[in-house]
Amino acid sequence: MTSPTKASAEGAGAESGGLDARVLKIAAVVVLGAIMSILDTTVVAVAQNTFQDVFDTSAASAAWTATGYTLALAAVIPLSSWAAARFGTKKVYLTSLVLFVIGSILCAFAWNIGSLVAFRMLQGAGGGMLMPVGMMILTRAAGPERVGSVMAVLGVPMLLGPIAGPILGGVLIEYVSWHWIFLINVPIGILAFLYSAWILEDDDEKTRPPFDFVGLLLLSPGLALFLYGVSSSNDAGTFIAAKVLIPMVIGAALIIAFVFHALRGKNNNPLIDLRLFKNPTLSWTVVTFSLFLIAFFGASLLFPQYFIGVRGESTLMAGLLVAPQGLGAMITMPIAGRMTDKIGPGKFVLTGIVLIAFGLGAFMFLGAGTSYWILGAALFVQGLGMGMSMMPMMSAALATLSADKVADGSTLVNVVQQTAASVGTAVISVILASNLKSVTPPTPSGLAGAFGDTFVVAVVLIVLCLVPAFFLPRKKVSVHTEIGADGEPVKAAPVMMH
């Protein structure tokens, strides 16, 4: 526990909305872990052809290096809340870092595609808890009054990962070797582990909640099967193939069964507390966030494919051409995060969504020779909107939760994020493939038009976000009048700083 003097200084920081040195140090811990986890989701995308050549395998087999990682993430994320309560956030976070680094080393020394997929799944098992547990640590350290500010810090790797991943992967593969897309995690991981062990302190209290085995047997395989079916649509080119529908239906059935299990009156400790949805702010945020992420990750897939497939650019150049989006986000994200703590998320989210819609709208009119200056400006506008909307949405989901519900809220947000990202990528991929097939003969202008038609779907999804976003708070969320999981006003427990 801190001394009165230190506690007073930190309390002053909280009241002013700023982040004191202690919280910034903890934020650096979480960002290091998030960078590794998120970059590894995107960096492997540019290595698919390399894996096919090196391991003499098919495109479908190589794709499992991405799919296996995603499925492992989905399977372990639901465990985050229970594990944090049972073992403490510090121990869980450090263990996740160790698993991720070990998986990275093994990936670099894989001898065939099967071993690489297996080691990627080990990576995913470690990486799956880094984000939700990191969010718990940050939110508790800063307190509900500063959730927007800390989410802005955490949002940097979340928004820049899809942009930086292809650039980094292209540089390493082209100028070094494919092994280094995994080995680069080792020094970062060691640094993150040592820094985390030094900065983070053991939780003051750890409960011993009963483990929800039934919930685990329903939700984790349910999410994995559903996302496997969704991912399979990329290879099948449709959602109605048996290998897509069967796992999706079985997975959805298991998830629905978990919902009934979690909401049973006598179930006081479900794997994820779905009673949080009684909180209207969290409910509207989850709906908005889901639509937003489907559109965001879907569109992120289209940008590099257009630059590479239609304009003939290299992977590295395609990544650089998308960079204005990240620059725009870096400008507005810290401002929106700080102001969200003072005036609520609603105004920023609505404004951000409008900016994204305008920026994406320019891509509906793509041609084979559309000016890079126009596209760069459109991406910059999108980035401004991303920075104004994504993190305020995440802070809206957590700011009204009492301290004991932050772990469940963080886990829930990350489940939604992983699912929506996979769905968005799959839906946009299938639509793009269908549009490209209709281009005969495949001329540059025709291919560009196919991309433009696919962007229409992303724009529609973004515009639809305006409906649930309208119901987000447009005033400062008070910690003393927050809405608990039972739908009643509660007072948040004080956040103790070490």
CSV table of N, CA, C and O in Angstrom, one decimal, residues 119-185:
chain,number,residue,atom,x,y,z
A,119,PHE,N,3.2,-25.1,-32.9
A,119,PHE,CA,3.9,-24.1,-32.1
A,119,PHE,C,3.2,-22.7,-32.2
A,119,PHE,O,3.3,-21.9,-31.2
A,120,ARG,N,2.6,-22.4,-33.3
A,120,ARG,CA,1.7,-21.2,-33.4
A,120,ARG,C,0.6,-21.3,-32.4
A,120,ARG,O,0.2,-20.3,-31.8
A,121,MET,N,0.0,-22.5,-32.2
A,121,MET,CA,-1.1,-22.6,-31.3
A,121,MET,C,-0.6,-22.4,-29.8
A,121,MET,O,-1.3,-21.9,-29.0
A,122,LEU,N,0.7,-22.8,-29.5
A,122,LEU,CA,1.2,-22.6,-28.2
A,122,LEU,C,1.4,-21.1,-28.0
A,122,LEU,O,1.2,-20.5,-27.0
A,123,GLN,N,1.9,-20.4,-29.1
A,123,GLN,CA,2.0,-18.9,-29.1
A,123,GLN,C,0.6,-18.3,-28.7
A,123,GLN,O,0.5,-17.4,-27.9
A,124,GLY,N,-0.4,-18.8,-29.4
A,124,GLY,CA,-1.8,-18.3,-29.2
A,124,GLY,C,-2.3,-18.5,-27.8
A,124,GLY,O,-2.9,-17.6,-27.2
A,125,ALA,N,-1.9,-19.7,-27.2
A,125,ALA,CA,-2.3,-19.9,-25.8
A,125,ALA,C,-1.7,-18.9,-24.9
A,125,ALA,O,-2.3,-18.5,-23.9
A,126,GLY,N,-0.5,-18.5,-25.2
A,126,GLY,CA,0.1,-17.4,-24.3
A,126,GLY,C,-0.4,-16.0,-24.7
A,126,GLY,O,-0.8,-15.3,-23.8
A,127,GLY,N,-0.5,-15.8,-26.0
A,127,GLY,CA,-1.0,-14.4,-26.4
A,127,GLY,C,-2.4,-14.1,-26.0
A,127,GLY,O,-2.8,-13.0,-25.9
A,128,GLY,N,-3.3,-15.2,-25.9
A,128,GLY,CA,-4.7,-15.0,-25.7
A,128,GLY,C,-5.0,-14.2,-24.4
A,128,GLY,O,-6.0,-13.5,-24.4
A,129,MET,N,-4.2,-14.4,-23.4
A,129,MET,CA,-4.5,-13.7,-22.1
A,129,MET,C,-3.8,-12.4,-21.9
A,129,MET,O,-4.0,-11.7,-21.0
A,130,LEU,N,-2.8,-12.1,-22.8
A,130,LEU,CA,-2.1,-10.9,-22.7
A,130,LEU,C,-2.9,-9.6,-22.7
A,130,LEU,O,-2.8,-8.7,-21.9
A,131,MET,N,-3.9,-9.6,-23.7
A,131,MET,CA,-4.7,-8.4,-23.8
A,131,MET,C,-5.7,-8.3,-22.7
A,131,MET,O,-5.8,-7.2,-22.1
A,132,PRO,N,-6.6,-9.3,-22.5
A,132,PRO,CA,-7.6,-9.1,-21.4
A,132,PRO,C,-7.0,-8.9,-20.0
A,132,PRO,O,-7.5,-8.0,-19.3
A,133,VAL,N,-5.9,-9.6,-19.7
A,133,VAL,CA,-5.3,-9.4,-18.4
A,133,VAL,C,-4.6,-8.1,-18.3
A,133,VAL,O,-4.7,-7.4,-17.3
A,134,GLY,N,-4.0,-7.7,-19.4
A,134,GLY,CA,-3.4,-6.4,-19.5
A,134,GLY,C,-4.4,-5.3,-19.3
A,134,GLY,O,-4.2,-4.3,-18.6
A,135,MET,N,-5.6,-5.4,-19.9
A,135,MET,CA,-6.7,-4.4,-19.7
A,135,MET,C,-7.1,-4.4,-18.2
A,135,MET,O,-7.4,-3.3,-17.7
A,136,MET,N,-7.2,-5.6,-17.6
A,136,MET,CA,-7.6,-5.6,-16.2
A,136,MET,C,-6.6,-4.8,-15.3
A,136,MET,O,-6.9,-4.0,-14.5
A,137,ILE,N,-5.3,-5.1,-15.6
A,137,ILE,CA,-4.2,-4.4,-14.8
A,137,ILE,C,-4.3,-2.9,-15.0
A,137,ILE,O,-4.2,-2.2,-14.0
A,138,LEU,N,-4.4,-2.5,-16.2
A,138,LEU,CA,-4.4,-1.0,-16.5
A,138,LEU,C,-5.7,-0.4,-15.9
A,138,LEU,O,-5.6,0.7,-15.3
A,139,THR,N,-6.8,-1.0,-16.1
A,139,THR,CA,-8.1,-0.4,-15.6
A,139,THR,C,-8.1,-0.2,-14.1
A,139,THR,O,-8.5,0.8,-13.5
A,140,ARG,N,-7.6,-1.3,-13.4
A,140,ARG,CA,-7.6,-1.2,-12.0
A,140,ARG,C,-6.6,-0.2,-11.5
A,140,ARG,O,-6.8,0.5,-10.4
A,141,ALA,N,-5.4,-0.1,-12.2
A,141,ALA,CA,-4.4,0.8,-11.7
A,141,ALA,C,-4.8,2.3,-11.9
A,141,ALA,O,-4.6,3.1,-11.0
A,142,ALA,N,-5.5,2.6,-13.0
A,142,ALA,CA,-5.9,4.0,-13.2
A,142,ALA,C,-7.2,4.4,-12.5
A,142,ALA,O,-7.4,5.5,-12.2
A,143,GLY,N,-8.1,3.4,-12.3
A,143,GLY,CA,-9.4,3.7,-11.8
A,143,GLY,C,-10.4,4.2,-12.9
A,143,GLY,O,-10.0,4.6,-14.0
A,144,PRO,N,-11.7,4.1,-12.6
A,144,PRO,CA,-12.7,4.3,-13.6
A,144,PRO,C,-12.7,5.8,-14.1
A,144,PRO,O,-13.1,6.0,-15.2
A,145,GLU,N,-12.1,6.7,-13.3
A,145,GLU,CA,-12.1,8.1,-13.7
A,145,GLU,C,-11.2,8.3,-14.9
A,145,GLU,O,-11.3,9.3,-15.6
A,146,ARG,N,-10.2,7.4,-15.1
A,146,ARG,CA,-9.2,7.6,-16.2
A,146,ARG,C,-9.1,6.4,-17.2
A,146,ARG,O,-8.1,6.2,-17.8
A,147,VAL,N,-10.2,5.7,-17.3
A,147,VAL,CA,-10.3,4.6,-18.2
A,147,VAL,C,-10.0,5.0,-19.6
A,147,VAL,O,-9.3,4.4,-20.4
A,148,GLY,N,-10.6,6.1,-20.0
A,148,GLY,CA,-10.4,6.6,-21.4
A,148,GLY,C,-9.0,6.9,-21.7
A,148,GLY,O,-8.5,6.5,-22.8
A,149,SER,N,-8.3,7.5,-20.8
A,149,SER,CA,-6.9,7.8,-21.0
A,149,SER,C,-6.0,6.5,-21.1
A,149,SER,O,-5.1,6.5,-22.0
A,150,VAL,N,-6.3,5.5,-20.3
A,150,VAL,CA,-5.4,4.3,-20.4
A,150,VAL,C,-5.8,3.5,-21.6
A,150,VAL,O,-5.0,2.8,-22.2
A,151,MET,N,-7.1,3.5,-22.0
A,151,MET,CA,-7.5,2.8,-23.2
A,151,MET,C,-6.8,3.4,-24.4
A,151,MET,O,-6.5,2.7,-25.4
A,152,ALA,N,-6.6,4.8,-24.4
A,152,ALA,CA,-5.9,5.4,-25.5
A,152,ALA,C,-4.5,4.9,-25.6
A,152,ALA,O,-4.0,4.7,-26.7
A,153,VAL,N,-3.8,4.7,-24.5
A,153,VAL,CA,-2.5,4.1,-24.5
A,153,VAL,C,-2.5,2.7,-25.1
A,153,VAL,O,-1.7,2.4,-25.9
A,154,LEU,N,-3.4,1.9,-24.6
A,154,LEU,CA,-3.5,0.5,-25.1
A,154,LEU,C,-3.9,0.4,-26.5
A,154,LEU,O,-3.6,-0.5,-27.2
A,155,GLY,N,-4.6,1.4,-27.0
A,155,GLY,CA,-5.1,1.4,-28.4
A,155,GLY,C,-4.1,1.6,-29.4
A,155,GLY,O,-4.3,1.3,-30.6
A,156,VAL,N,-2.9,2.1,-29.0
A,156,VAL,CA,-1.8,2.3,-30.0
A,156,VAL,C,-1.4,1.0,-30.7
A,156,VAL,O,-1.5,0.9,-31.9
A,157,PRO,N,-1.1,-0.1,-30.0
A,157,PRO,CA,-0.8,-1.3,-30.7
A,157,PRO,C,-2.0,-1.9,-31.3
A,157,PRO,O,-1.9,-2.6,-32.4
A,158,MET,N,-3.2,-1.7,-30.8
A,158,MET,CA,-4.4,-2.3,-31.4
A,158,MET,C,-4.7,-1.7,-32.8
A,158,MET,O,-5.1,-2.5,-33.7
A,159,LEU,N,-4.5,-0.4,-32.9
A,159,LEU,CA,-4.8,0.2,-34.2
A,159,LEU,C,-3.6,0.1,-35.2
A,159,LEU,O,-3.8,0.0,-36.4
A,160,LEU,N,-2.4,0.1,-34.6
A,160,LEU,CA,-1.2,0.1,-35.5
A,160,LEU,C,-0.8,-1.3,-35.9
A,160,LEU,O,0.0,-1.5,-36.9
A,161,GLY,N,-1.2,-2.3,-35.1
A,161,GLY,CA,-0.8,-3.7,-35.4
A,161,GLY,C,-1.2,-4.1,-36.8
A,161,GLY,O,-0.3,-4.6,-37.6
A,162,PRO,N,-2.4,-3.9,-37.3
A,162,PRO,CA,-2.7,-4.3,-38.7
A,162,PRO,C,-2.0,-3.5,-39.7
A,162,PRO,O,-1.9,-4.0,-40.9
A,163,ILE,N,-1.4,-2.4,-39.4
A,163,ILE,CA,-0.7,-1.6,-40.3
A,163,ILE,C,0.8,-1.9,-40.3
A,163,ILE,O,1.5,-2.1,-41.3
A,164,ALA,N,1.4,-2.0,-39.0
A,164,ALA,CA,2.8,-2.2,-38.9
A,164,ALA,C,3.2,-3.7,-39.2
A,164,ALA,O,4.3,-4.0,-39.6
A,165,GLY,N,2.2,-4.6,-38.9
A,165,GLY,CA,2.5,-6.0,-39.1
A,165,GLY,C,3.0,-6.4,-40.5
A,165,GLY,O,4.1,-7.0,-40.7
A,166,PRO,N,2.2,-6.0,-41.5
A,166,PRO,CA,2.7,-6.3,-42.9
A,166,PRO,C,4.0,-5.6,-43.3
A,166,PRO,O,4.8,-6.2,-44.0
A,167,ILE,N,4.2,-4.4,-42.8
A,167,ILE,CA,5.5,-3.7,-43.1
A,167,ILE,C,6.6,-4.5,-42.4
A,167,ILE,O,7.7,-4.8,-43.1
A,168,LEU,N,6.5,-4.8,-41.2
A,168,LEU,CA,7.6,-5.5,-40.5
A,168,LEU,C,7.8,-6.9,-41.1
A,168,LEU,O,9.0,-7.3,-41.3
A,169,GLY,N,6.7,-7.6,-41.4
A,169,GLY,CA,6.9,-8.9,-42.0
A,169,GLY,C,7.6,-8.9,-43.3
A,169,GLY,O,8.4,-9.7,-43.6
A,170,GLY,N,7.2,-7.9,-44.1
A,170,GLY,CA,7.8,-7.7,-45.4
A,170,GLY,C,9.3,-7.4,-45.4
A,170,GLY,O,10.1,-8.0,-46.1
A,171,VAL,N,9.7,-6.5,-44.4
A,171,VAL,CA,11.1,-6.2,-44.3
A,171,VAL,C,11.9,-7.4,-43.8
A,171,VAL,O,13.0,-7.7,-44.4
A,172,LEU,N,11.4,-8.1,-42.8
A,172,LEU,CA,12.1,-9.3,-42.3
A,172,LEU,C,12.3,-10.4,-43.3
A,172,LEU,O,13.3,-11.0,-43.4
A,173,ILE,N,11.2,-10.7,-44.0
A,173,ILE,CA,11.2,-11.8,-45.0
A,173,ILE,C,12.1,-11.4,-46.2
A,173,ILE,O,12.9,-12.2,-46.7
A,174,GLU,N,12.0,-10.1,-46.6
A,174,GLU,CA,12.8,-9.7,-47.8
A,174,GLU,C,14.2,-9.5,-47.5
A,174,GLU,O,15.1,-9.8,-48.4
A,175,TYR,N,14.6,-9.0,-46.3
A,175,TYR,CA,16.0,-8.6,-46.1
A,175,TYR,C,16.7,-9.5,-45.1
A,175,TYR,O,17.9,-9.4,-45.0
A,176,VAL,N,16.0,-10.3,-44.3
A,176,VAL,CA,16.6,-11.2,-43.3
A,176,VAL,C,16.2,-12.6,-43.6
A,176,VAL,O,16.8,-13.3,-44.5
A,177,SER,N,15.3,-13.2,-42.9
A,177,SER,CA,14.7,-14.5,-43.2
A,177,SER,C,13.4,-14.6,-42.5
A,177,SER,O,13.1,-13.9,-41.5
A,178,TRP,N,12.6,-15.6,-42.9
A,178,TRP,CA,11.3,-15.8,-42.3
A,178,TRP,C,11.4,-16.1,-40.8
A,178,TRP,O,10.4,-15.8,-40.0
A,179,HIS,N,12.5,-16.7,-40.4
A,179,HIS,CA,12.6,-17.1,-38.9
A,179,HIS,C,12.5,-15.9,-38.0
A,179,HIS,O,12.0,-16.0,-36.9
A,180,TRP,N,12.9,-14.7,-38.5
A,180,TRP,CA,12.9,-13.5,-37.7
A,180,TRP,C,11.6,-12.9,-37.5
A,180,TRP,O,11.4,-12.0,-36.6
A,181,ILE,N,10.5,-13.3,-38.2
A,181,ILE,CA,9.2,-12.8,-37.8
A,181,ILE,C,8.8,-13.4,-36.5
A,181,ILE,O,7.8,-12.9,-35.9
A,182,PHE,N,9.4,-14.5,-36.1
A,182,PHE,CA,9.2,-15.1,-34.8
A,182,PHE,C,10.2,-14.7,-33.7
A,182,PHE,O,10.0,-14.4,-32.6
A,183,LEU,N,11.5,-14.8,-34.2
A,183,LEU,CA,12.6,-14.5,-33.3
A,183,LEU,C,12.6,-13.1,-32.7
A,183,LEU,O,13.1,-12.8,-31.6
A,184,ILE,N,12.0,-12.1,-33.5
A,184,ILE,CA,12.0,-10.8,-33.0
A,184,ILE,C,11.2,-10.6,-31.7
A,184,ILE,O,11.3,-9.7,-31.0
A,185,ASN,N,10.3,-11.6,-31.5
A,185,ASN,CA,9.5,-11.6,-30.3
A,185,ASN,C,10.4,-11.9,-29.0
A,185,ASN,O,10.0,-11.5,-27.9
